[in-house]
Structures are given as structure tokens and as C-alpha cells.
Amino acid sequence: MQIDKERGIAVVEYSARAELFANDCPAPLKAKLPDLILDEPVAPLVTPVHVTDARFGQVKKVYVHTSVDQVISPTFQAKMVDSTPVRNSVTLLTGHLPFFTDPDGLAKAIERAAE
């Protein structure tokens, strides 16, 4: 990922997009994926967000771990969960985009976690 400061966007190298985001996708989807990923504005990534126990703390949270994710590593996912307690979590054997690679498994995992 590169930051284009002039345009205020984060750019993921085109040739790396499929393998990063969809390392577990079938070849036909991998071929289409680079064109589906858009450059993202940097501002939301660097703008501080203030949350409170009174509001955000009251939201019941569930985390879906993606165990072969190459965008957000399983180790970093665990750190995120440790820093924001969740009431339940599930793990899928997928990369970063389980809604593409295992939509049925993702739906079932969300249903189980929400029980």
C-alpha cells in the first residue's frame, strides 16, 4: 500500500490486489478482483474517533476472524479483539473477503455468534 499524499488516498498495488485480498478465491474471481478494489481516502484512517462506554461500550460486538487473511493478519485481529472486548467470536478458514469466498459459512458464523 502506498499513500498518495497529494490526492489524500491509499493505493494498493494493482498487481498485488488479488493475492492480498483474495488469496483463497477461485481463479475467475481473482482475475476480476483487482478492478473491484478502489483507492481509499486516507482521512478516515487517520482521523481520531472518540468512543464512550456509555455508547459504544453498550453495543454487543461479535468478531469474525479470518484465519488466512493477508490484509489483517490473524495476530493483529487477535490484538484488535483484545483491545475491544467482544461477546463472541468465530473463526473462518478464509482470507480477507469471506463474503466472496465462503458466503454461506460467513452467514452461519454470524448467526452462531449472534446467539
JSON list of C-alpha atoms in Angstrom, two decimals:
[
{"chain": "A", "resi": 1, "resn": "MET", "atom": "CA", "xyz": [0.00, 0.00, 0.00]},
{"chain": "A", "resi": 2, "resn": "GLN", "atom": "CA", "xyz": [1.21, 3.45, -0.88]},
{"chain": "A", "resi": 3, "resn": "ILE", "atom": "CA", "xyz": [-0.10, 6.77, 0.40]},
{"chain": "A", "resi": 4, "resn": "ASP", "atom": "CA", "xyz": [-0.66, 9.38, -2.30]},
{"chain": "A", "resi": 5, "resn": "LYS", "atom": "CA", "xyz": [-0.38, 12.50, -0.14]},
{"chain": "A", "resi": 6, "resn": "GLU", "atom": "CA", "xyz": [-1.30, 14.89, -2.94]},
{"chain": "A", "resi": 7, "resn": "ARG", "atom": "CA", "xyz": [-4.62, 13.17, -3.55]},
{"chain": "A", "resi": 8, "resn": "GLY", "atom": "CA", "xyz": [-5.10, 12.02, 0.05]},
{"chain": "A", "resi": 9, "resn": "ILE", "atom": "CA", "xyz": [-5.65, 8.37, -0.87]},
{"chain": "A", "resi": 10, "resn": "ALA", "atom": "CA", "xyz": [-4.27, 4.96, -0.02]},
{"chain": "A", "resi": 11, "resn": "VAL", "atom": "CA", "xyz": [-3.43, 2.88, -3.07]},
{"chain": "A", "resi": 12, "resn": "VAL", "atom": "CA", "xyz": [-2.94, -0.88, -3.04]},
{"chain": "A", "resi": 13, "resn": "GLU", "atom": "CA", "xyz": [-0.62, -2.01, -5.83]},
{"chain": "A", "resi": 14, "resn": "TYR", "atom": "CA", "xyz": [-2.85, -3.26, -8.65]},
{"chain": "A", "resi": 15, "resn": "SER", "atom": "CA", "xyz": [-0.83, -6.42, -9.32]},
{"chain": "A", "resi": 16, "resn": "ALA", "atom": "CA", "xyz": [-0.94, -7.43, -5.62]},
{"chain": "A", "resi": 17, "resn": "ARG", "atom": "CA", "xyz": [-4.66, -6.86, -5.00]},
{"chain": "A", "resi": 18, "resn": "ALA", "atom": "CA", "xyz": [-5.98, -10.31, -5.86]},
{"chain": "A", "resi": 19, "resn": "GLU", "atom": "CA", "xyz": [-3.39, -12.21, -3.84]},
{"chain": "A", "resi": 20, "resn": "LEU", "atom": "CA", "xyz": [-3.65, -9.89, -0.84]},
{"chain": "A", "resi": 21, "resn": "PHE", "atom": "CA", "xyz": [-7.41, -9.63, -0.59]},
{"chain": "A", "resi": 22, "resn": "ALA", "atom": "CA", "xyz": [-8.49, -12.92, -2.13]},
{"chain": "A", "resi": 23, "resn": "ASN", "atom": "CA", "xyz": [-5.68, -15.40, -1.65]},
{"chain": "A", "resi": 24, "resn": "ASP", "atom": "CA", "xyz": [-8.30, -18.12, -1.18]},
{"chain": "A", "resi": 25, "resn": "CYS", "atom": "CA", "xyz": [-10.59, -17.12, -4.05]},
{"chain": "A", "resi": 26, "resn": "PRO", "atom": "CA", "xyz": [-11.18, -19.19, -7.17]},
{"chain": "A", "resi": 27, "resn": "ALA", "atom": "CA", "xyz": [-9.18, -18.03, -10.20]},
{"chain": "A", "resi": 28, "resn": "PRO", "atom": "CA", "xyz": [-12.11, -16.41, -12.06]},
{"chain": "A", "resi": 29, "resn": "LEU", "atom": "CA", "xyz": [-12.85, -14.15, -9.09]},
{"chain": "A", "resi": 30, "resn": "LYS", "atom": "CA", "xyz": [-9.18, -13.40, -8.54]},
{"chain": "A", "resi": 31, "resn": "ALA", "atom": "CA", "xyz": [-8.99, -12.23, -12.15]},
{"chain": "A", "resi": 32, "resn": "LYS", "atom": "CA", "xyz": [-11.82, -9.72, -11.62]},
{"chain": "A", "resi": 33, "resn": "LEU", "atom": "CA", "xyz": [-10.91, -8.54, -8.13]},
{"chain": "A", "resi": 34, "resn": "PRO", "atom": "CA", "xyz": [-8.16, -6.00, -8.93]},
{"chain": "A", "resi": 35, "resn": "ASP", "atom": "CA", "xyz": [-10.70, -3.87, -10.80]},
{"chain": "A", "resi": 36, "resn": "LEU", "atom": "CA", "xyz": [-13.19, -4.08, -7.91]},
{"chain": "A", "resi": 37, "resn": "ILE", "atom": "CA", "xyz": [-10.82, -2.68, -5.29]},
{"chain": "A", "resi": 38, "resn": "LEU", "atom": "CA", "xyz": [-10.84, 1.10, -5.20]},
{"chain": "A", "resi": 39, "resn": "ASP", "atom": "CA", "xyz": [-8.31, 3.54, -3.85]},
{"chain": "A", "resi": 40, "resn": "GLU", "atom": "CA", "xyz": [-9.46, 4.73, -0.41]},
{"chain": "A", "resi": 41, "resn": "PRO", "atom": "CA", "xyz": [-9.33, 8.16, 1.17]},
{"chain": "A", "resi": 42, "resn": "VAL", "atom": "CA", "xyz": [-6.75, 8.38, 3.95]},
{"chain": "A", "resi": 43, "resn": "ALA", "atom": "CA", "xyz": [-8.74, 10.77, 6.16]},
{"chain": "A", "resi": 44, "resn": "PRO", "atom": "CA", "xyz": [-10.89, 8.05, 7.79]},
{"chain": "A", "resi": 45, "resn": "LEU", "atom": "CA", "xyz": [-7.76, 6.07, 8.60]},
{"chain": "A", "resi": 46, "resn": "VAL", "atom": "CA", "xyz": [-6.05, 8.95, 10.40]},
{"chain": "A", "resi": 47, "resn": "THR", "atom": "CA", "xyz": [-8.97, 10.83, 11.93]},
{"chain": "A", "resi": 48, "resn": "PRO", "atom": "CA", "xyz": [-9.26, 10.08, 15.66]},
{"chain": "A", "resi": 49, "resn": "VAL", "atom": "CA", "xyz": [-12.55, 8.58, 16.76]},
{"chain": "A", "resi": 50, "resn": "HIS", "atom": "CA", "xyz": [-13.80, 9.05, 20.31]},
{"chain": "A", "resi": 51, "resn": "VAL", "atom": "CA", "xyz": [-15.95, 6.27, 21.71]},
{"chain": "A", "resi": 52, "resn": "THR", "atom": "CA", "xyz": [-17.51, 6.00, 25.15]},
{"chain": "A", "resi": 53, "resn": "ASP", "atom": "CA", "xyz": [-18.51, 3.17, 27.41]},
{"chain": "A", "resi": 54, "resn": "ALA", "atom": "CA", "xyz": [-21.96, 4.75, 27.61]},
{"chain": "A", "resi": 55, "resn": "ARG", "atom": "CA", "xyz": [-22.50, 4.35, 23.87]},
{"chain": "A", "resi": 56, "resn": "PHE", "atom": "CA", "xyz": [-20.03, 2.13, 22.04]},
{"chain": "A", "resi": 57, "resn": "GLY", "atom": "CA", "xyz": [-19.43, 0.11, 25.18]},
{"chain": "A", "resi": 58, "resn": "GLN", "atom": "CA", "xyz": [-23.06, -0.94, 25.26]},
{"chain": "A", "resi": 59, "resn": "VAL", "atom": "CA", "xyz": [-23.07, -2.35, 21.71]},
{"chain": "A", "resi": 60, "resn": "LYS", "atom": "CA", "xyz": [-22.83, -6.14, 21.72]},
{"chain": "A", "resi": 61, "resn": "LYS", "atom": "CA", "xyz": [-19.89, -6.98, 19.49]},
{"chain": "A", "resi": 62, "resn": "VAL", "atom": "CA", "xyz": [-19.01, -10.11, 17.56]},
{"chain": "A", "resi": 63, "resn": "TYR", "atom": "CA", "xyz": [-15.78, -10.64, 15.62]},
{"chain": "A", "resi": 64, "resn": "VAL", "atom": "CA", "xyz": [-15.29, -12.91, 12.64]},
{"chain": "A", "resi": 65, "resn": "HIS", "atom": "CA", "xyz": [-11.64, -13.96, 12.48]},
{"chain": "A", "resi": 66, "resn": "THR", "atom": "CA", "xyz": [-10.33, -14.79, 9.01]},
{"chain": "A", "resi": 67, "resn": "SER", "atom": "CA", "xyz": [-7.50, -17.24, 9.59]},
{"chain": "A", "resi": 68, "resn": "VAL", "atom": "CA", "xyz": [-5.67, -16.98, 6.26]},
{"chain": "A", "resi": 69, "resn": "ASP", "atom": "CA", "xyz": [-6.11, -13.21, 5.91]},
{"chain": "A", "resi": 70, "resn": "GLN", "atom": "CA", "xyz": [-3.11, -11.43, 4.37]},
{"chain": "A", "resi": 71, "resn": "VAL", "atom": "CA", "xyz": [-4.52, -7.91, 4.80]},
{"chain": "A", "resi": 72, "resn": "ILE", "atom": "CA", "xyz": [-5.21, -8.02, 8.54]},
{"chain": "A", "resi": 73, "resn": "SER", "atom": "CA", "xyz": [-3.09, -10.81, 9.98]},
{"chain": "A", "resi": 74, "resn": "PRO", "atom": "CA", "xyz": [-4.63, -13.25, 12.45]},
{"chain": "A", "resi": 75, "resn": "THR", "atom": "CA", "xyz": [-2.21, -11.91, 15.08]},
{"chain": "A", "resi": 76, "resn": "PHE", "atom": "CA", "xyz": [-3.38, -8.33, 14.53]},
{"chain": "A", "resi": 77, "resn": "GLN", "atom": "CA", "xyz": [-7.01, -9.48, 14.53]},
{"chain": "A", "resi": 78, "resn": "ALA", "atom": "CA", "xyz": [-6.42, -11.01, 17.96]},
{"chain": "A", "resi": 79, "resn": "LYS", "atom": "CA", "xyz": [-4.92, -7.73, 19.20]},
{"chain": "A", "resi": 80, "resn": "MET", "atom": "CA", "xyz": [-7.97, -5.82, 17.93]},
{"chain": "A", "resi": 81, "resn": "VAL", "atom": "CA", "xyz": [-10.30, -8.19, 19.77]},
{"chain": "A", "resi": 82, "resn": "ASP", "atom": "CA", "xyz": [-8.21, -7.88, 22.94]},
{"chain": "A", "resi": 83, "resn": "SER", "atom": "CA", "xyz": [-8.46, -4.10, 22.81]},
{"chain": "A", "resi": 84, "resn": "THR", "atom": "CA", "xyz": [-12.22, -4.04, 22.20]},
{"chain": "A", "resi": 85, "resn": "PRO", "atom": "CA", "xyz": [-13.89, -6.89, 24.05]},
{"chain": "A", "resi": 86, "resn": "VAL", "atom": "CA", "xyz": [-16.42, -8.88, 22.09]},
{"chain": "A", "resi": 87, "resn": "ARG", "atom": "CA", "xyz": [-19.16, -11.10, 23.44]},
{"chain": "A", "resi": 88, "resn": "ASN", "atom": "CA", "xyz": [-18.42, -13.80, 20.93]},
{"chain": "A", "resi": 89, "resn": "SER", "atom": "CA", "xyz": [-16.09, -14.59, 18.08]},
{"chain": "A", "resi": 90, "resn": "VAL", "atom": "CA", "xyz": [-15.89, -17.15, 15.33]},
{"chain": "A", "resi": 91, "resn": "THR", "atom": "CA", "xyz": [-13.08, -18.16, 13.01]},
{"chain": "A", "resi": 92, "resn": "LEU", "atom": "CA", "xyz": [-13.38, -18.88, 9.32]},
{"chain": "A", "resi": 93, "resn": "LEU", "atom": "CA", "xyz": [-10.70, -20.56, 7.22]},
{"chain": "A", "resi": 94, "resn": "THR", "atom": "CA", "xyz": [-10.74, -17.72, 4.70]},
{"chain": "A", "resi": 95, "resn": "GLY", "atom": "CA", "xyz": [-8.81, -14.72, 3.55]},
{"chain": "A", "resi": 96, "resn": "HIS", "atom": "CA", "xyz": [-9.93, -11.11, 3.90]},
{"chain": "A", "resi": 97, "resn": "LEU", "atom": "CA", "xyz": [-13.13, -11.47, 1.87]},
{"chain": "A", "resi": 98, "resn": "PRO", "atom": "CA", "xyz": [-15.21, -14.30, 3.30]},
{"chain": "A", "resi": 99, "resn": "PHE", "atom": "CA", "xyz": [-18.35, -12.78, 1.77]},
{"chain": "A", "resi": 100, "resn": "PHE", "atom": "CA", "xyz": [-16.83, -13.72, -1.62]},
{"chain": "A", "resi": 101, "resn": "THR", "atom": "CA", "xyz": [-15.13, -17.00, -0.79]},
{"chain": "A", "resi": 102, "resn": "ASP", "atom": "CA", "xyz": [-17.48, -18.53, 1.77]},
{"chain": "A", "resi": 103, "resn": "PRO", "atom": "CA", "xyz": [-20.73, -16.55, 1.95]},
{"chain": "A", "resi": 104, "resn": "ASP", "atom": "CA", "xyz": [-22.70, -19.47, 3.39]},
{"chain": "A", "resi": 105, "resn": "GLY", "atom": "CA", "xyz": [-20.08, -20.13, 6.05]},
{"chain": "A", "resi": 106, "resn": "LEU", "atom": "CA", "xyz": [-19.97, -16.44, 6.91]},
{"chain": "A", "resi": 107, "resn": "ALA", "atom": "CA", "xyz": [-23.75, -16.24, 7.27]},
{"chain": "A", "resi": 108, "resn": "LYS", "atom": "CA", "xyz": [-23.78, -19.33, 9.50]},
{"chain": "A", "resi": 109, "resn": "ALA", "atom": "CA", "xyz": [-20.89, -17.98, 11.58]},
{"chain": "A", "resi": 110, "resn": "ILE", "atom": "CA", "xyz": [-22.68, -14.68, 12.12]},
{"chain": "A", "resi": 111, "resn": "GLU", "atom": "CA", "xyz": [-25.87, -16.48, 13.11]},
{"chain": "A", "resi": 112, "resn": "ARG", "atom": "CA", "xyz": [-23.96, -18.70, 15.58]},
{"chain": "A", "resi": 113, "resn": "ALA", "atom": "CA", "xyz": [-22.06, -15.77, 17.04]},
{"chain": "A", "resi": 114, "resn": "ALA", "atom": "CA", "xyz": [-25.20, -13.71, 17.49]},
{"chain": "A", "resi": 115, "resn": "GLU", "atom": "CA", "xyz": [-26.97, -16.37, 19.56]}
]
